[in-house]
CSV table of C-alpha atoms and ligand atoms in Angstrom, one decimal:
chain,number,residue,atom,x,y,z
A,494,MET,CA,0.0,0.0,0.0
A,495,ARG,CA,1.1,3.6,-0.7
A,496,LEU,CA,-0.1,7.1,0.1
A,497,ARG,CA,-2.6,8.3,-2.5
A,498,ASN,CA,-1.2,11.9,-2.8
A,499,LYS,CA,2.3,13.3,-3.5
A,500,ASP,CA,1.8,15.7,-0.5
A,501,MET,CA,0.9,15.6,3.2
A,502,ILE,CA,-1.2,18.7,3.8
A,503,GLY,CA,-3.4,17.5,6.6
A,504,LEU,CA,-5.2,14.5,8.2
A,505,HIS,CA,-8.7,15.7,7.2
A,506,HIS,CA,-8.5,13.8,3.9
A,507,SER,CA,-6.2,10.9,5.1
A,508,THR,CA,-7.7,7.5,5.3
A,509,VAL,CA,-7.4,5.1,8.3
A,510,GLU,CA,-5.3,2.8,6.1
A,511,GLU,CA,-2.9,5.7,5.2
A,512,ILE,CA,-2.6,6.7,8.9
A,513,ASN,CA,-1.9,3.1,9.8
A,514,LEU,CA,0.7,2.9,7.0
A,515,ILE,CA,2.5,6.0,8.3
A,516,LEU,CA,2.4,4.7,12.0
A,517,ASN,CA,3.6,1.3,11.0
A,518,THR,CA,6.4,2.7,8.8
A,519,ALA,CA,7.4,5.0,11.7
A,520,GLU,CA,7.7,1.9,13.9
A,521,ALA,CA,10.4,0.5,11.6
A,522,MET,CA,12.1,4.0,11.4
A,523,LYS,CA,12.3,4.1,15.2
A,524,GLY,CA,14.4,1.0,15.1
A,525,ILE,CA,16.9,3.0,13.0
A,526,ILE,CA,17.1,6.0,15.4
A,527,ASN,CA,17.6,3.6,18.3
A,528,ARG,CA,20.8,2.3,16.7
A,529,GLN,CA,24.2,3.6,17.5
A,530,ILE,CA,24.9,4.4,13.8
A,531,LYS,CA,21.7,6.2,12.8
A,532,LYS,CA,22.1,6.2,9.0
A,533,VAL,CA,20.6,4.2,6.2
A,534,PRO,CA,21.0,4.9,2.4
A,535,THR,CA,17.2,4.9,1.7
A,536,LEU,CA,17.0,8.5,0.4
A,537,ARG,CA,20.5,8.9,-1.0
A,538,GLY,CA,20.4,11.4,-3.9
A,539,ARG,CA,17.1,12.9,-2.8
A,540,THR,CA,16.8,16.5,-1.5
A,541,MET,CA,14.6,18.1,1.1
A,542,VAL,CA,14.2,21.8,1.5
A,543,THR,CA,12.6,23.3,4.6
A,544,ILE,CA,11.0,26.8,4.3
A,545,PHE,CA,9.9,28.2,7.6
A,546,TYR,CA,8.1,31.5,7.8
A,547,GLU,CA,7.5,31.0,11.5
A,548,PRO,CA,9.9,30.0,14.3
A,549,SER,CA,10.3,26.3,15.1
A,550,THR,CA,12.6,24.1,17.2
A,551,ARG,CA,11.1,20.6,17.1
A,552,THR,CA,9.5,20.4,13.7
A,553,ARG,CA,12.3,21.9,11.7
A,554,THR,CA,15.1,20.1,13.5
A,555,SER,CA,13.3,16.7,13.4
A,556,PHE,CA,12.6,17.0,9.7
A,557,GLU,CA,16.3,17.8,9.1
A,558,LEU,CA,17.4,14.9,11.3
A,559,ALA,CA,14.9,12.5,9.7
A,560,ALA,CA,16.2,13.4,6.2
A,561,LYS,CA,19.8,13.0,7.3
A,562,TYR,CA,19.2,9.6,9.0
A,563,LEU,CA,17.8,8.5,5.6
A,564,SER,CA,20.9,10.0,3.8
A,565,ALA,CA,18.9,12.7,2.0
A,566,ASP,CA,20.5,16.1,1.4
A,567,THR,CA,18.9,19.0,3.3
A,568,VAL,CA,18.8,22.7,3.0
A,569,GLY,CA,16.9,25.0,5.4
A,570,ILE,CA,15.5,28.4,4.5
A,571,ALA,CA,14.4,30.9,7.1
A,572,ALA,CA,12.1,33.6,5.7
A,573,ALA,CA,13.9,36.4,7.6
A,574,THR,CA,17.2,35.7,5.9
A,575,SER,CA,16.0,34.8,2.4
A,576,SER,CA,14.7,36.9,-0.5
A,577,VAL,CA,11.3,36.7,1.1
A,578,SER,CA,12.5,39.7,3.1
A,579,LYS,CA,12.9,41.5,-0.3
A,580,GLY,CA,9.3,40.8,-1.2
A,581,GLU,CA,9.5,37.5,-3.1
A,582,THR,CA,6.3,35.6,-3.0
A,583,LEU,CA,5.8,32.1,-1.5
A,584,LYS,CA,5.1,30.6,-5.0
A,585,ASP,CA,8.2,32.2,-6.6
A,586,THR,CA,10.3,31.2,-3.7
A,587,ALA,CA,9.1,27.6,-3.9
A,588,ARG,CA,9.4,27.5,-7.8
A,589,ASN,CA,13.1,28.6,-7.4
A,590,ILE,CA,13.7,25.9,-4.8
A,591,GLU,CA,12.2,23.3,-7.1
A,592,ALA,CA,14.2,24.5,-10.0
A,593,MET,CA,17.3,23.7,-8.0
A,594,GLY,CA,16.2,20.1,-7.6
A,595,ALA,CA,14.2,19.8,-4.4
A,596,ASP,CA,12.2,16.5,-4.2
A,597,VAL,CA,10.3,17.6,-1.1
A,598,VAL,CA,9.5,21.0,0.4
A,599,VAL,CA,8.6,21.2,4.0
A,600,LEU,CA,6.7,24.4,4.7
A,601,ARG,CA,5.6,26.3,7.8
A,602,HIS,CA,3.6,29.4,7.1
A,603,PRO,CA,1.2,31.7,9.1
A,604,MET,CA,-1.5,31.5,6.5
A,605,ALA,CA,-4.0,28.6,6.4
A,606,GLY,CA,-3.9,27.0,3.0
A,607,ALA,CA,-0.3,28.0,2.2
A,608,ALA,CA,0.9,24.4,1.9
A,609,ALA,CA,-2.0,23.4,-0.3
A,610,LEU,CA,-1.3,26.3,-2.6
A,611,LEU,CA,2.3,25.1,-2.9
A,612,ALA,CA,1.3,21.5,-3.5
A,613,ASP,CA,-0.9,22.7,-6.4
A,614,THR,CA,2.0,24.7,-7.8
A,615,LEU,CA,4.9,22.3,-7.5
A,616,LYS,CA,5.7,18.8,-9.0
A,617,ALA,CA,7.8,18.2,-5.8
A,618,SER,CA,6.1,16.8,-2.7
A,619,VAL,CA,5.0,19.3,-0.1
A,620,ILE,CA,4.7,18.5,3.6
A,621,ASN,CA,2.7,21.0,5.7
A,622,ALA,CA,4.7,21.7,8.9
A,623,GLY,CA,1.9,24.0,10.1
A,624,ASP,CA,-0.2,26.5,8.2
A,625,GLY,CA,-1.9,29.1,10.4
A,626,ALA,CA,-4.6,27.6,12.5
A,627,HIS,CA,-5.4,25.0,9.9
A,628,GLU,CA,-3.4,21.7,10.3
A,629,HIS,CA,0.0,20.4,11.6
A,630,PRO,CA,-0.3,16.8,10.4
A,631,SER,CA,3.2,15.5,11.4
A,632,GLN,CA,2.5,16.7,15.0
A,633,ALA,CA,-0.8,14.8,15.1
A,634,LEU,CA,0.8,11.7,13.6
A,635,LEU,CA,3.5,11.7,16.3
A,636,ASP,CA,0.9,12.2,18.9
A,637,LEU,CA,-1.1,9.2,17.5
A,638,TYR,CA,2.1,7.2,17.3
A,639,THR,CA,3.0,8.0,21.0
A,640,ALA,CA,-0.5,7.2,22.2
A,641,ARG,CA,-0.6,3.9,20.2
A,642,GLU,CA,2.9,2.9,21.4
A,643,LYS,CA,2.1,3.6,25.1
A,644,LYS,CA,-1.5,2.3,25.1
A,645,GLY,CA,-1.2,-0.5,22.5
A,646,ARG,CA,-4.2,0.8,20.6
A,647,LEU,CA,-6.0,4.0,19.5
A,648,GLU,CA,-9.5,2.5,19.0
A,649,GLY,CA,-11.7,3.3,22.1
A,650,LEU,CA,-9.2,5.6,23.8
A,651,LYS,CA,-10.7,8.7,25.5
A,652,VAL,CA,-8.6,11.7,24.6
A,653,ALA,CA,-8.9,15.1,26.2
A,654,ILE,CA,-7.5,18.1,24.4
A,655,VAL,CA,-7.3,21.1,26.6
A,656,GLY,CA,-6.6,24.8,25.9
A,657,ASP,CA,-6.6,27.2,23.0
A,658,ILE,CA,-8.5,25.1,20.4
A,659,MET,CA,-9.3,28.1,18.2
A,660,HIS,CA,-5.7,28.9,17.3
A,661,SER,CA,-4.4,25.4,17.4
A,662,ARG,CA,-3.5,23.6,14.2
A,663,VAL,CA,-2.3,20.8,16.4
A,664,ALA,CA,-5.8,20.4,17.8
A,665,ARG,CA,-7.5,20.4,14.4
A,666,SER,CA,-5.1,17.7,13.0
A,667,GLY,CA,-5.4,15.8,16.3
A,668,ILE,CA,-9.2,15.8,16.2
A,669,TRP,CA,-9.2,14.4,12.6
A,670,GLY,CA,-6.6,11.8,13.4
A,671,TYR,CA,-7.9,10.5,16.7
A,672,THR,CA,-11.5,10.3,15.6
A,673,LYS,CA,-10.6,8.6,12.3
A,674,MET,CA,-8.7,6.0,14.4
A,675,GLY,CA,-11.7,5.3,16.6
A,676,ALA,CA,-10.7,7.4,19.7
A,677,THR,CA,-13.2,9.8,21.3
A,678,VAL,CA,-12.1,13.4,21.7
A,679,ARG,CA,-13.3,15.8,24.3
A,680,LEU,CA,-12.3,19.4,24.2
A,681,ALA,CA,-12.1,22.0,27.0
A,682,GLY,CA,-10.9,25.6,27.1
A,683,PRO,CA,-12.2,29.1,27.5
A,684,ALA,CA,-15.5,29.4,25.6
A,685,THR,CA,-14.0,32.2,23.5
A,686,LEU,CA,-11.2,29.9,22.3
A,687,ILE,CA,-13.5,27.0,21.1
A,688,PRO,CA,-14.6,27.4,17.5
A,689,LYS,CA,-18.3,27.1,17.0
A,690,ASP,CA,-18.3,24.4,14.4
A,691,VAL,CA,-15.7,22.1,16.1
A,692,GLU,CA,-18.2,19.5,17.0
A,693,LYS,CA,-18.8,18.9,13.3
A,694,MET,CA,-15.3,17.4,13.2
A,695,GLY,CA,-16.4,14.6,15.6
A,696,ALA,CA,-15.2,16.0,18.9
A,697,THR,CA,-17.3,16.8,22.0
A,698,VAL,CA,-17.0,20.2,23.7
A,699,CYS,CA,-17.1,19.9,27.5
A,700,ALA,CA,-18.5,22.5,29.9
A,701,ASN,CA,-15.3,22.5,31.9
A,702,VAL,CA,-11.9,21.0,32.1
A,703,GLU,CA,-12.8,18.6,34.8
A,704,GLN,CA,-15.5,17.0,32.6
A,705,ALA,CA,-13.0,16.6,29.7
A,706,LEU,CA,-10.4,15.0,32.0
A,707,ALA,CA,-12.7,12.5,33.8
A,708,GLY,CA,-11.4,9.1,33.1
A,709,ALA,CA,-9.3,10.2,30.0
A,710,ASP,CA,-6.6,7.8,28.7
A,711,VAL,CA,-4.7,10.6,27.0
A,712,VAL,CA,-4.5,14.3,28.0
A,713,ASN,CA,-3.2,16.5,25.2
A,714,VAL,CA,-2.4,20.0,26.6
A,715,LEU,CA,-2.2,22.8,24.1
A,716,ARG,CA,0.1,25.8,24.2
A,717,ILE,CA,-1.5,29.2,24.8
A,718,GLN,CA,-0.5,31.0,21.6
A,719,THR,CA,0.0,34.5,22.9
A,720,GLU,CA,1.4,35.5,19.4
A,721,ARG,CA,-2.0,34.7,17.8
A,722,GLN,CA,-4.3,36.0,20.5
A,723,GLN,CA,-6.5,39.0,19.8
A,724,GLN,CA,-7.0,41.1,22.9
A,725,GLY,CA,-9.6,40.0,25.4
A,726,LEU,CA,-10.2,36.3,24.6
A,727,PHE,CA,-9.6,35.4,28.2
A,728,PRO,CA,-9.1,37.8,31.2
A,729,SER,CA,-5.4,37.1,31.9
A,730,LEU,CA,-2.7,34.4,31.8
A,731,ARG,CA,-3.1,34.1,35.6
A,732,GLU,CA,-6.9,33.6,35.2
A,733,TYR,CA,-6.3,31.1,32.4
A,734,SER,CA,-3.8,29.2,34.6
A,735,ARG,CA,-6.3,29.1,37.5
A,736,MET,CA,-9.0,27.6,35.4
A,737,PHE,CA,-7.2,25.4,32.9
A,738,CYS,CA,-3.6,24.6,34.0
A,739,ILE,CA,-3.1,20.9,34.0
A,740,ASN,CA,-1.6,20.2,37.4
A,741,ARG,CA,-1.4,17.2,39.7
A,742,GLU,CA,-4.9,17.7,41.1
A,743,ARG,CA,-6.5,18.0,37.6
A,744,LEU,CA,-4.4,15.1,36.1
A,745,ALA,CA,-5.7,12.9,38.9
A,746,LEU,CA,-9.2,13.1,37.4
A,747,ALA,CA,-8.0,11.2,34.3
A,748,ALA,CA,-7.4,7.5,34.3
A,749,PRO,CA,-4.7,6.4,36.8
A,750,ASP,CA,-2.4,5.4,33.9
A,751,ALA,CA,-3.3,8.4,31.7
A,752,LEU,CA,-0.7,9.7,29.3
A,753,LEU,CA,0.2,13.4,29.4
A,754,MET,CA,1.2,15.0,26.1
A,755,HIS,CA,2.1,18.5,25.0
A,756,PRO,CA,3.3,19.5,21.5
A,757,GLY,CA,5.8,22.1,22.8
A,758,PRO,CA,7.0,24.7,23.3
A,759,MET,CA,5.5,24.6,26.9
A,760,ASN,CA,4.5,27.6,28.9
A,761,ARG,CA,5.3,26.1,32.2
A,762,GLY,CA,3.0,27.2,35.0
A,763,ILE,CA,0.4,28.6,32.6
A,764,GLU,CA,-1.1,25.6,30.7
A,765,ILE,CA,0.9,22.9,32.4
A,766,SER,CA,2.6,22.7,35.8
A,767,PRO,CA,6.2,21.6,35.9
A,768,GLU,CA,5.4,18.8,38.4
A,769,VAL,CA,3.3,17.0,35.8
A,770,ALA,CA,5.3,18.1,32.7
A,771,ASP,CA,8.3,16.3,34.3
A,772,GLY,CA,6.3,13.6,36.1
A,773,LEU,CA,6.0,9.9,35.5
A,774,GLN,CA,2.9,10.2,33.3
A,775,SER,CA,4.5,12.7,30.9
A,776,ALA,CA,5.4,11.4,27.4
A,777,ILE,CA,6.5,14.8,26.2
A,778,THR,CA,10.1,14.0,25.6
A,779,GLU,CA,9.1,10.7,23.9
A,780,GLN,CA,6.8,12.7,21.6
A,781,VAL,CA,9.9,14.5,20.4
A,782,THR,CA,11.8,11.3,19.7
A,783,ASN,CA,8.8,9.8,17.9
A,784,GLY,CA,8.5,13.0,15.8
A,785,VAL,CA,11.8,12.0,14.1
A,786,ALA,CA,10.5,8.5,13.4
A,787,VAL,CA,7.2,9.8,12.0
A,788,ARG,CA,8.9,12.4,9.8
A,789,MET,CA,11.3,9.7,8.5
A,790,ALA,CA,8.2,7.6,7.6
A,791,LEU,CA,6.6,10.6,5.8
A,792,LEU,CA,9.8,11.2,3.8
A,793,TYR,CA,10.1,7.5,2.9
A,794,LEU,CA,6.5,7.2,1.9
A,795,LEU,CA,6.5,10.5,-0.2
A,796,ILE,CA,9.9,10.5,-1.9
A,797,GLY,CA,11.5,7.1,-1.1
A,798,GLY,CA,10.9,3.5,-1.9
A,799,GLY,CA,7.4,3.8,-0.5
A,800,ALA,CA,6.3,6.6,-2.8
A,801,ARG,CA,3.5,6.1,-5.3
B,931,CP,N1,5.3,21.3,18.2
B,931,CP,C1,5.9,22.2,17.3
B,931,CP,O1,5.4,22.4,16.2
B,931,CP,O2,7.0,22.7,17.8
B,931,CP,P1,7.9,23.8,17.1
B,931,CP,O3,7.1,25.0,16.9
B,931,CP,O4,9.1,23.9,17.9
B,931,CP,O5,8.3,23.2,15.7
């Protein structure tokens, strides 16, 4: 089996079979990153270019490491130091990158739809590394991978997603991914940060965080995206923390063996307390490791031996 499209733009249109294929391929890739010599020739002669119009630590670095572990050549472009700062458009930037021989372009952009626009423009594969508040599929895939690895299944899991749902591409991709794989998703956050139509995606909006957490198998805490907030969506960070911060008392409402996840970067003491972020139930560091494996799988399936 192969992925149907040359691109990975989001999980909205991915099938259960495709998600399983990516997760199973990532399992094989994790075997490579656990070796002392983390290098296989799978993507020798292939080139990945990352274009990031927004900051990133985890996504960008893990795509670069994933490509390197598979022996691909990699080049990274940051918008601030490229000709974007002279006014070059996204399409022109990408066409020039493709003309130099890129096989896959990994794009992070503040506008929803930017990755889909590039995918329509380029013959090269495009991977969406986050487009505005739309989707961040590789993050959701690594979350699914981590939950499946730790819980042994996704079907039937109760997943709570807590925080700023409205601005979160991680939440949107997560809702599509978890619900497709048979998990139930409960959402909690300030009413002003819950989009009106989110239940149409298959999630349930809870009246409060305690309701979302009750008996949950997986607790996904979202970052408060202060850079995307318009004024007045919640009273203050202090108030937010008082009502929604996942701390020891709140985590105790979830299942005793509940898994705690956060996509990073964390605002410690605001949406998550240090005691649980660094506690025994936290899978946050493992999420980051699994992110490399999942991104290796995506590169292999899109531009390697597993490509269509
Ligand atoms: N989770 C995530 O996308 O992190 P970065 O912004 O550091 O890539």
